């Protein structure tokens, strides 16, 4: 039956129809919506015959094997029963809602949500794969959220919907965990495999965990104690929704889950204890609370909770007959409770109230509806000739055969009877309080019978109550049998669906329940008085309160940890770093290695001392910024000397030129920043930071020393060997930069370019903070450009440019290269700015630094792309030697073009930064371009 | 097409450079056009690259013709090409969103955007650890500049923290690199992976310190506790497209962790095998925890999305800690999902904020949206995806992670944290949604501007990815499994990348 | 010599870290600069120290390791770019936020009523 694969998707397709047919009349919209579910129902009923014969349809196609999810459906007795409930009652609800919804309500939206839910629910009951089951399980939570919050402008609708979603969602997560462990234990997520390996599961160590997690899912969904509180609050939903989700289908999903996994998980002491005791508690509590509700729907909701408890209790008992009784009661409860909700809806709809303190004596106004409601509630009470009586009779019988509580087993039948008493009492109240008991008290509108077709669904359901009640085996015998055998995964024991089993204990219990219920209803005033003593607590408020307080607690925690102090964040980062490194460094036995050390000479010592002093001075005087800046630059100077000494001329040159530019930059910046830093670190913080800093310094120093004193063979020999032959240069460092690792350099100049752009962004929008004087109150000199400087710098310019050209050209073979050349050029240009001022330059030098950056990066990239034409990879270099008169033999290399790109980018970036920064004080200050 | 694997780096680089030159640099409309064209090229070439890698195996690109380990090599394997495609797709969608005004309010948005993409793609593709540093710097400096785009006190202040923290991070990176070069004498990751196995005694100990320093650096990028503080404020204050683009940035850190601690310091690293695991476990779990608390405490959508990014980082770090093929596969599926979903939410938050006047995107009673239907559907989609509820991609990723962590000793820690995290997201999203869409007074405001077509398409592309990830979940997860297998197999992920070196 | 060198690196690192942990942007920038000096020296030293061995072919009989030098060169340039950005950002922050504290707000001083709360905002 491959049609089974697409069968469940018909309702999903159905979600579109109401959205489209929304424009048509309400009746047409409802009718069209009903088409696809009806079709689905027919298709299922066609196969019902074979299934009842014990056949089982399965169909699967792979979906996401890696998580064990496959699109797998099965249609067996249990699935058949639930599908009929879902689709059948669904159709009735569609008809009912057509008349229930007012013109203001968006009908298409409502039906769409309803179809979505139907799809999800159908998916749950037809699933043949654990993950897929969970998939649809969550979909029911989502769609029911949408349905409960259909009137989202009402507070109670929003709150009720959120509560339902939270509780069922939490249960869903537990269920997921349970199913994952279950699938892992069995080794497969296919339902059939799981059902067949019950013994293996029960034997495994993870069985208790599985049971608890799966049951958490079931109990939350089926509103079992202590998770029952969401259901009454879900009554904010439109009544058709309550009739559909909260009586017939969704709340039954938890029950279905327990029935579905019955062969795999049930029939152990753990199962019995948890399930039956929870069921019993829910059964009694629901019945008791129901009696005291004044809201019609509230009464029905609590009665639903109670009946779900009853079914749960039956499933917990572990005997096969109990399971049969449970299935039977699922059918019966669905029928009578749905009809009762619809009746309540009619009453609400036609009288404008659901409050039983106002609703009285409606018999006069709507006798027809009253009759229907009375029959249904009689069935709810378990009056003979009604279907409710039969399953309750079976229930009583089973409680008697229950011995699992040992000497206390007598408690179960007694409590069951007590629950029955309450059930009769609240059913009585539903009848007597509403339809008799005097006159209505100031109702919004005078009650009257509903439109003809709004009653039809109720009529059908009530008829079923009677038919099933009188001819049970004829009506549902086969269905029940196949469902039961599917649940038990075996043939159920023999049972009789007769109305009359002769005078026996169960019958006596029923009679006690009936009489006791009537008596209790008679004396309800005393009960109500007693109940009134308890303080009222609205679970909605409690729940919201809990969520609120949790949220504010979380808020306090977050604002405590993320207190917006960078110093803290940096501290944590560095702390983690030092912990990690120090932890492993302790395993280092000897700091020093075998590599021979270079002897210390006087020069180095003096340099080191000078370095240390100026570094410490920078720290000590860091609050006097200008001084600190000077000492800082001394450090930089010595660092470059160090490079020079340890045979890294390129580094020395670069460090030096960068140093110059950096200092210029910092001085310029200092003009716009305070000249002094206030003393604000608390002594504790100073000590804390000092200890961390020195700890890190120690670690770094140790590692550095340990590294230097150990021998190492690197890949570098390759570079020295291939520098000349492969790279065409004798300065290995430069060849590495422009050839072996030219890609790094390309990234490096990109960084420089981006930085320049970013800095332009920063400057261009800066609201200036322009000091007229320095911190000592001395005004800044007015004449910006001393003439002497102007002359010198102007005469120096050509020289500087010449030097940089030389540095650039020789770079490939001697220390130098595009980068250093670029920096020297920029320094030279800056001199002109300092010497002559911005305006003077602007008129003479036409340089768009942005274009320089762009073209620089562009040229560098293109020089790399050139090699593609020769079929080489990006940045493959080419070089050759030429001879020209006068100049003599010289070399041309593609690397030089690359270096030219570097040069341009460096000049462009440096100038874009410094020039704009310098211009801030002048009339030439940059303003945003057109595109902002 | 032998050069295919460098296209994802060169295309944005060239487009970025060209946009600085006239005539394109002159007016924004031509910049917009070239940005769209560029990202489209990028998308196409990344798709082709992925296809090629999937069929012909890893693509090795030796820059300058210098073979590894001596030259820099780009390694386009399944994982890197997948993430490059992810980046390109994200870039296209976000750029589509930006071109109707979000790119104004500051110069150079388009070139910077391109350079940022170049940095990210480079970090994914490079097989050389120092080159990785360079590309980290490229994407960082670009992100600094983009963060302050469109100005404002908040942005400046957030940028201050973000920049300084990352500068400290870069210094640590260089210390770590120095140590690793000083002990291994090489920079090519495959070569390092092989050489590490031969280290022993004190040298191994030294190398370990370097490796752990790198973990701190990558952790800072990935917002691993206790280095996550910068993220919420930075992401929440960045302008929408930038925040959406940043959604991939934490993933760069995560990716580097997988690359370095699976290939170099993985099972085959001798004395240094799996050194990251003992540190990653607790930090990952705490990251999930604090992220979930942050989600629960969020006052507005942007902060919530930022905290969701932290949660996803935590989950991914947990996968990295397990260091098994299943976990890696799960991580990369989840990475694709969470990147696109959170990026979509960042953009959506911007549109919603623009329609709610002063209330912006805060969870407070306000006026009605101009486009309630559209925004409602979009919000619902991203909510389901990010909570991890069926039918959207989040649940697949979640299940993959749960299954990957199932057989480990830490299960009883990981599972509750991940599940409770989802619950926190569920509660927060349901409260947010009901408040934002149903607690409104009367009509929409007149001055509110409806989302423009290009913005809707941009968001739509990002959100649409989620159902597609589920529909084709089978194929995609199979792909990630192969990718994970490749990464964990030293032969393929190291020896095969070095011509002439055999195990 | 190595010991002396390592000591200097350690000292520079310590000074740099301490200044980086200060509260005012300019101190932090100076700290980062010091730190970058230390980093460059450290990275350079990973190729071991050699005297009179410039990696220029034909200039000396034995060569120092050129690769770390190239790396440091890249690091210097990138460091310069980053420092530049940071310092301008500091200026911008001063202009936007009215003070030069890295958090954009001045911490509560002793005597302030808000002192206990340690400068939350």
PDB file of N, CA and C in Angstrom, chain A residues 720-748:
ATOM      1  N   UNK A 720      67.065  29.198   1.353  1.00  0.00           N
ATOM      2  CA  UNK A 720      68.408  29.691   1.043  1.00  0.00           C
ATOM      3  C   UNK A 720      68.937  29.017  -0.214  1.00  0.00           C
ATOM      4  N   UNK A 721      68.540  27.742  -0.401  1.00  0.00           N
ATOM      5  CA  UNK A 721      69.049  27.058  -1.598  1.00  0.00           C
ATOM      6  C   UNK A 721      68.375  27.568  -2.870  1.00  0.00           C
ATOM      7  N   UNK A 722      67.081  27.837  -2.795  1.00  0.00           N
ATOM      8  CA  UNK A 722      66.348  28.173  -4.020  1.00  0.00           C
ATOM      9  C   UNK A 722      66.176  29.666  -4.241  1.00  0.00           C
ATOM     10  N   UNK A 723      66.635  30.484  -3.296  1.00  0.00           N
ATOM     11  CA  UNK A 723      66.392  31.920  -3.397  1.00  0.00           C
ATOM     12  C   UNK A 723      66.914  32.475  -4.716  1.00  0.00           C
ATOM     13  N   UNK A 724      68.159  32.179  -4.993  1.00  0.00           N
ATOM     14  CA  UNK A 724      68.771  32.755  -6.204  1.00  0.00           C
ATOM     15  C   UNK A 724      68.254  32.043  -7.458  1.00  0.00           C
ATOM     16  N   UNK A 725      68.323  30.720  -7.424  1.00  0.00           N
ATOM     17  CA  UNK A 725      67.980  29.957  -8.634  1.00  0.00           C
ATOM     18  C   UNK A 725      66.491  30.056  -8.925  1.00  0.00           C
ATOM     19  N   UNK A 726      65.655  29.924  -7.894  1.00  0.00           N
ATOM     20  CA  UNK A 726      64.215  29.883  -8.131  1.00  0.00           C
ATOM     21  C   UNK A 726      63.569  31.238  -8.026  1.00  0.00           C
ATOM     22  N   UNK A 727      64.097  32.108  -7.140  1.00  0.00           N
ATOM     23  CA  UNK A 727      63.445  33.388  -6.891  1.00  0.00           C
ATOM     24  C   UNK A 727      64.172  34.548  -7.527  1.00  0.00           C
ATOM     25  N   UNK A 728      65.388  34.311  -7.981  1.00  0.00           N
ATOM     26  CA  UNK A 728      66.135  35.352  -8.665  1.00  0.00           C
ATOM     27  C   UNK A 728      66.568  36.469  -7.755  1.00  0.00           C
ATOM     28  N   UNK A 729      66.737  36.193  -6.477  1.00  0.00           N
ATOM     29  CA  UNK A 729      67.215  37.228  -5.568  1.00  0.00           C
ATOM     30  C   UNK A 729      68.147  36.639  -4.543  1.00  0.00           C
ATOM     31  N   UNK A 730      69.086  37.479  -4.079  1.00  0.00           N
ATOM     32  CA  UNK A 730      70.024  36.977  -3.077  1.00  0.00           C
ATOM     33  C   UNK A 730      69.557  37.295  -1.665  1.00  0.00           C
ATOM     34  N   UNK A 731      68.664  38.286  -1.527  1.00  0.00           N
ATOM     35  CA  UNK A 731      68.142  38.597  -0.198  1.00  0.00           C
ATOM     36  C   UNK A 731      66.989  37.645   0.105  1.00  0.00           C
ATOM     37  N   UNK A 732      67.325  36.579   0.823  1.00  0.00           N
ATOM     38  CA  UNK A 732      66.356  35.496   1.000  1.00  0.00           C
ATOM     39  C   UNK A 732      65.069  36.007   1.628  1.00  0.00           C
ATOM     40  N   UNK A 733      65.218  36.884   2.643  1.00  0.00           N
ATOM     41  CA  UNK A 733      64.026  37.373   3.338  1.00  0.00           C
ATOM     42  C   UNK A 733      63.085  38.050   2.341  1.00  0.00           C
ATOM     43  N   UNK A 734      63.647  38.899   1.499  1.00  0.00           N
ATOM     44  CA  UNK A 734      62.817  39.604   0.531  1.00  0.00           C
ATOM     45  C   UNK A 734      62.199  38.630  -0.463  1.00  0.00           C
ATOM     46  N   UNK A 735      62.990  37.639  -0.879  1.00  0.00           N
ATOM     47  CA  UNK A 735      62.449  36.666  -1.835  1.00  0.00           C
ATOM     48  C   UNK A 735      61.303  35.895  -1.195  1.00  0.00           C
ATOM     49  N   UNK A 736      61.473  35.570   0.078  1.00  0.00           N
ATOM     50  CA  UNK A 736      60.359  34.900   0.773  1.00  0.00           C
ATOM     51  C   UNK A 736      59.129  35.793   0.734  1.00  0.00           C
ATOM     52  N   UNK A 737      59.343  37.090   1.000  1.00  0.00           N
ATOM     53  CA  UNK A 737      58.200  38.005   1.099  1.00  0.00           C
ATOM     54  C   UNK A 737      57.490  38.170  -0.225  1.00  0.00           C
ATOM     55  N   UNK A 738      58.253  38.281  -1.303  1.00  0.00           N
ATOM     56  CA  UNK A 738      57.600  38.582  -2.580  1.00  0.00           C
ATOM     57  C   UNK A 738      57.388  37.338  -3.418  1.00  0.00           C
ATOM     58  N   UNK A 739      57.988  36.215  -3.022  1.00  0.00           N
ATOM     59  CA  UNK A 739      57.879  35.042  -3.877  1.00  0.00           C
ATOM     60  C   UNK A 739      57.429  33.799  -3.130  1.00  0.00           C
ATOM     61  N   UNK A 740      58.311  33.264  -2.274  1.00  0.00           N
ATOM     62  CA  UNK A 740      57.953  32.008  -1.606  1.00  0.00           C
ATOM     63  C   UNK A 740      56.642  32.159  -0.845  1.00  0.00           C
ATOM     64  N   UNK A 741      56.530  33.240  -0.081  1.00  0.00           N
ATOM     65  CA  UNK A 741      55.308  33.474   0.694  1.00  0.00           C
ATOM     66  C   UNK A 741      54.681  34.805   0.297  1.00  0.00           C
ATOM     67  N   UNK A 742      54.695  35.090  -1.013  1.00  0.00           N
ATOM     68  CA  UNK A 742      54.113  36.350  -1.467  1.00  0.00           C
ATOM     69  C   UNK A 742      52.653  36.486  -1.074  1.00  0.00           C
ATOM     70  N   UNK A 743      51.995  35.349  -0.917  1.00  0.00           N
ATOM     71  CA  UNK A 743      50.565  35.388  -0.581  1.00  0.00           C
ATOM     72  C   UNK A 743      50.344  36.052   0.773  1.00  0.00           C
ATOM     73  N   UNK A 744      51.249  35.773   1.720  1.00  0.00           N
ATOM     74  CA  UNK A 744      51.176  36.463   3.018  1.00  0.00           C
ATOM     75  C   UNK A 744      51.258  37.966   2.810  1.00  0.00           C
ATOM     76  N   UNK A 745      52.222  38.386   1.997  1.00  0.00           N
ATOM     77  CA  UNK A 745      52.424  39.816   1.784  1.00  0.00           C
ATOM     78  C   UNK A 745      51.195  40.439   1.163  1.00  0.00           C
ATOM     79  N   UNK A 746      50.601  39.712   0.213  1.00  0.00           N
ATOM     80  CA  UNK A 746      49.377  40.230  -0.403  1.00  0.00           C
ATOM     81  C   UNK A 746      48.326  40.481   0.678  1.00  0.00           C
ATOM     82  N   UNK A 747      48.156  39.492   1.577  1.00  0.00           N
ATOM     83  CA  UNK A 747      47.216  39.689   2.669  1.00  0.00           C
ATOM     84  C   UNK A 747      47.623  40.851   3.549  1.00  0.00           C
ATOM     85  N   UNK A 748      48.913  40.953   3.789  1.00  0.00           N
ATOM     86  CA  UNK A 748      49.432  41.995   4.694  1.00  0.00           C
ATOM     87  C   UNK A 748      49.111  43.385   4.159  1.00  0.00           C
TER      88      UNK A 748
END
